[in-house]
Every structure is written in structure tokens, then in C-alpha cells.
Amino acid sequence: MIRYGGIVKNIIYSIYIENNESNLSEKHLFTKQQLEKHYDRLVDVKKEYAKYCNAEYRIYENDTHYQKFKKKFKGFEFDIINLYKIYLWEKLGEEYDNVLYLDLDVIPNTTENFFDTFDMNKICVYAPNATKENVWTKTMLKNYKKKIHSFDYLMTKTDKYNEYVKAMCKKAMLATDNKFDTDYLIANTAILGGNSNAIKKLRYTERLNEMTHILNKAKEEKFFGEEISKLFFANNEIFVHYLLDKDNIDWYNLPKEWHTYLMKKDKITNDIKSAKMIHLINKRFEELWTILK
């Protein structure tokens, strides 16, 4: 594929900002240690994959550019690194034809060219259908259906990062725009691709104030009850999918084999070899390397 004036420019990038907060939880300390320990291999495997995609690979770290960005957005109640990755995605879209973001804990396990496999005119992201049936535990569902526990009670026992909560937050934000009966899809932005034209349509960073206002309004309206509304927060995945739905932006839901993620309780078995992109949320890299050797 050739563009006017030369060959198409592709880039794949990741971010590594070391968590230097004091008194880290056991979970966050484990994450920090594992990313440090396996940093070189996690970067090398992406560099190797970039070659198959005729792409440049870049890793963004805690440099002066990030520090300036962090200072600029200091007032936002937001995970600054996740805001930074979308900001970079938009900025790189101004310079490159095709852009693919990969979280550092995403391991490419294929030689297939992402940019040739998918339509880059669409925003490419995996979005699970985060309904009660797909996300809640069997015990939660059973107790809810038998009216042993109320919806509000169950939400007091639920984490704000739960996919169902994120989907409901997106739905509540859309409801403030009079968009009801919307779906439960919620983007997982650990893998995010698109070409320059597709990326331009999102206008994420410039609309951050607008989305924060809509989020706060949705929390006040309490469309789905008080307890779940308390869990709603400024999150890049909620905001990205809110914009996709609000503006009817053309996007493609990546097949799960292109974003296979493993949570804390998930076992790492030989079946993982069939996955094209492995998102190792549980950070058990040693187990994975043993299987992929």
C-alpha cells in the first residue's frame, strides 16, 4: 500500500512509567516487580512483531514530555497514564498513517500484520459484552435472581474496575444525551488501532472536559441506582466507548484471539498458543514464556 509521496508509515508503541508510589498494595507491587523483571523481553517481542508489520516501534517512558503532560492535566481526576496513551495515539495519528497501541503486558504471538489484517479506516479495539450474565459471578447471579441480595447490595461488593460497572457507566453517560436502550459493550484499550482518519474522529483529548461534565451529571442522575453510580469514575475505556456510541463512529470489534486476556484466576494453558495477542493482566510471565518457548 502506497500513499502519495512515499510508503505508508506504520507505528506500534507502548508506555512504561514505573510506579514509584510509596506503600504500594501487594497487587501493585507484584505488577511493578514483574514488569521490571520482564521489561527487556516484553519490549523485544514487540520490536520483533513490528518488523512483520513494516512498522516502527517506540516505547514511551517517564521523560520530560510526560512530566509536562502530567503537569498540564494535574487537575483531572483521572489515571494519567491511560490518558497519556490516548493522547499519544492521537498525536501519532497526525504523523503516521497507521497507529497501533499495545500495553506493555500485551504479548504478540503471531507474524500476521495487524495493519493488513484489519480495516484501519475503523477504530479497532476488542470490546466484551459486559452484561450481568457475562460478568457477574454465578453466586451473584443466583442470589440476585432469587432475591436473596438486592442490586444495590451487590454493587456495594463490586469493584469500580469491573467491566459491568464500566458498561453501566457508559450507558448512564449516554442516557444523559437521551440515548437509552444502549448495549453493554465496553472497549478494552490495551490494544487500540486505527489509521489517521479514524483516529481524528474520536477527538478524545480535546473533549475531556465535556466528558468529565457528562460523567458527573450521570452520577448525579443515578439512572441505575445510588450504589452503582458511586462507582462511576473517569476512565479511558468508558470515555472511548462513550464517544464511539455518541457519535456513531465506525469501529471494529477485534476477534477475541486478537485480544485474549488472562485475569488473576485464569490458568495459563497450552491453549494460549492459538491466541494472536495475549494480554497478561495477571502478570505471570514466567508461566507464559514456558508455554511459548
PDB file of N, CA, C and O in Angstrom, residues 137 262-268 282 284:
ATOM      1  N   THR A 137     -20.448 -13.048  38.879  1.00  0.00           N
ATOM      2  CA  THR A 137     -20.159 -14.424  39.290  1.00  0.00           C
ATOM      3  C   THR A 137     -21.465 -15.217  39.351  1.00  0.00           C
ATOM      4  O   THR A 137     -22.558 -14.626  39.448  1.00  0.00           O
ATOM      5  N   LEU A 262      -5.903 -12.575  30.241  1.00  0.00           N
ATOM      6  CA  LEU A 262      -5.897 -13.535  31.347  1.00  0.00           C
ATOM      7  C   LEU A 262      -5.882 -12.782  32.668  1.00  0.00           C
ATOM      8  O   LEU A 262      -4.952 -12.030  32.960  1.00  0.00           O
ATOM      9  N   MET A 263      -6.929 -13.009  33.461  1.00  0.00           N
ATOM     10  CA  MET A 263      -7.075 -12.353  34.750  1.00  0.00           C
ATOM     11  C   MET A 263      -6.387 -13.174  35.848  1.00  0.00           C
ATOM     12  O   MET A 263      -5.834 -14.243  35.592  1.00  0.00           O
ATOM     13  N   LYS A 264      -6.480 -12.690  37.073  1.00  0.00           N
ATOM     14  CA  LYS A 264      -5.800 -13.302  38.209  1.00  0.00           C
ATOM     15  C   LYS A 264      -6.136 -14.788  38.374  1.00  0.00           C
ATOM     16  O   LYS A 264      -5.256 -15.623  38.597  1.00  0.00           O
ATOM     17  N   LYS A 265      -7.403 -15.150  38.220  1.00  0.00           N
ATOM     18  CA  LYS A 265      -7.831 -16.525  38.469  1.00  0.00           C
ATOM     19  C   LYS A 265      -7.686 -17.432  37.246  1.00  0.00           C
ATOM     20  O   LYS A 265      -7.874 -18.640  37.335  1.00  0.00           O
ATOM     21  N   ASP A 266      -7.353 -16.854  36.096  1.00  0.00           N
ATOM     22  CA  ASP A 266      -7.250 -17.642  34.864  1.00  0.00           C
ATOM     23  C   ASP A 266      -5.970 -18.482  34.844  1.00  0.00           C
ATOM     24  O   ASP A 266      -4.895 -17.991  35.200  1.00  0.00           O
ATOM     25  N   LYS A 267      -6.111 -19.711  34.400  1.00  0.00           N
ATOM     26  CA  LYS A 267      -4.952 -20.587  34.245  1.00  0.00           C
ATOM     27  C   LYS A 267      -4.313 -20.353  32.880  1.00  0.00           C
ATOM     28  O   LYS A 267      -4.993 -20.071  31.905  1.00  0.00           O
ATOM     29  N   ILE A 268      -3.000 -20.470  32.835  1.00  0.00           N
ATOM     30  CA  ILE A 268      -2.271 -20.326  31.576  1.00  0.00           C
ATOM     31  C   ILE A 268      -1.976 -21.735  31.067  1.00  0.00           C
ATOM     32  O   ILE A 268      -1.155 -22.455  31.629  1.00  0.00           O
ATOM     33  N   ASN A 282      -2.675 -10.816  34.565  1.00  0.00           N
ATOM     34  CA  ASN A 282      -2.207 -11.419  35.827  1.00  0.00           C
ATOM     35  C   ASN A 282      -0.682 -11.355  36.003  1.00  0.00           C
ATOM     36  O   ASN A 282      -0.163 -11.714  37.063  1.00  0.00           O
ATOM     37  N   ARG A 284       1.775 -13.114  35.107  1.00  0.00           N
ATOM     38  CA  ARG A 284       2.536 -14.343  35.395  1.00  0.00           C
ATOM     39  C   ARG A 284       3.354 -14.730  34.148  1.00  0.00           C
ATOM     40  O   ARG A 284       3.094 -15.727  33.479  1.00  0.00           O
TER      41      ARG A 284
END
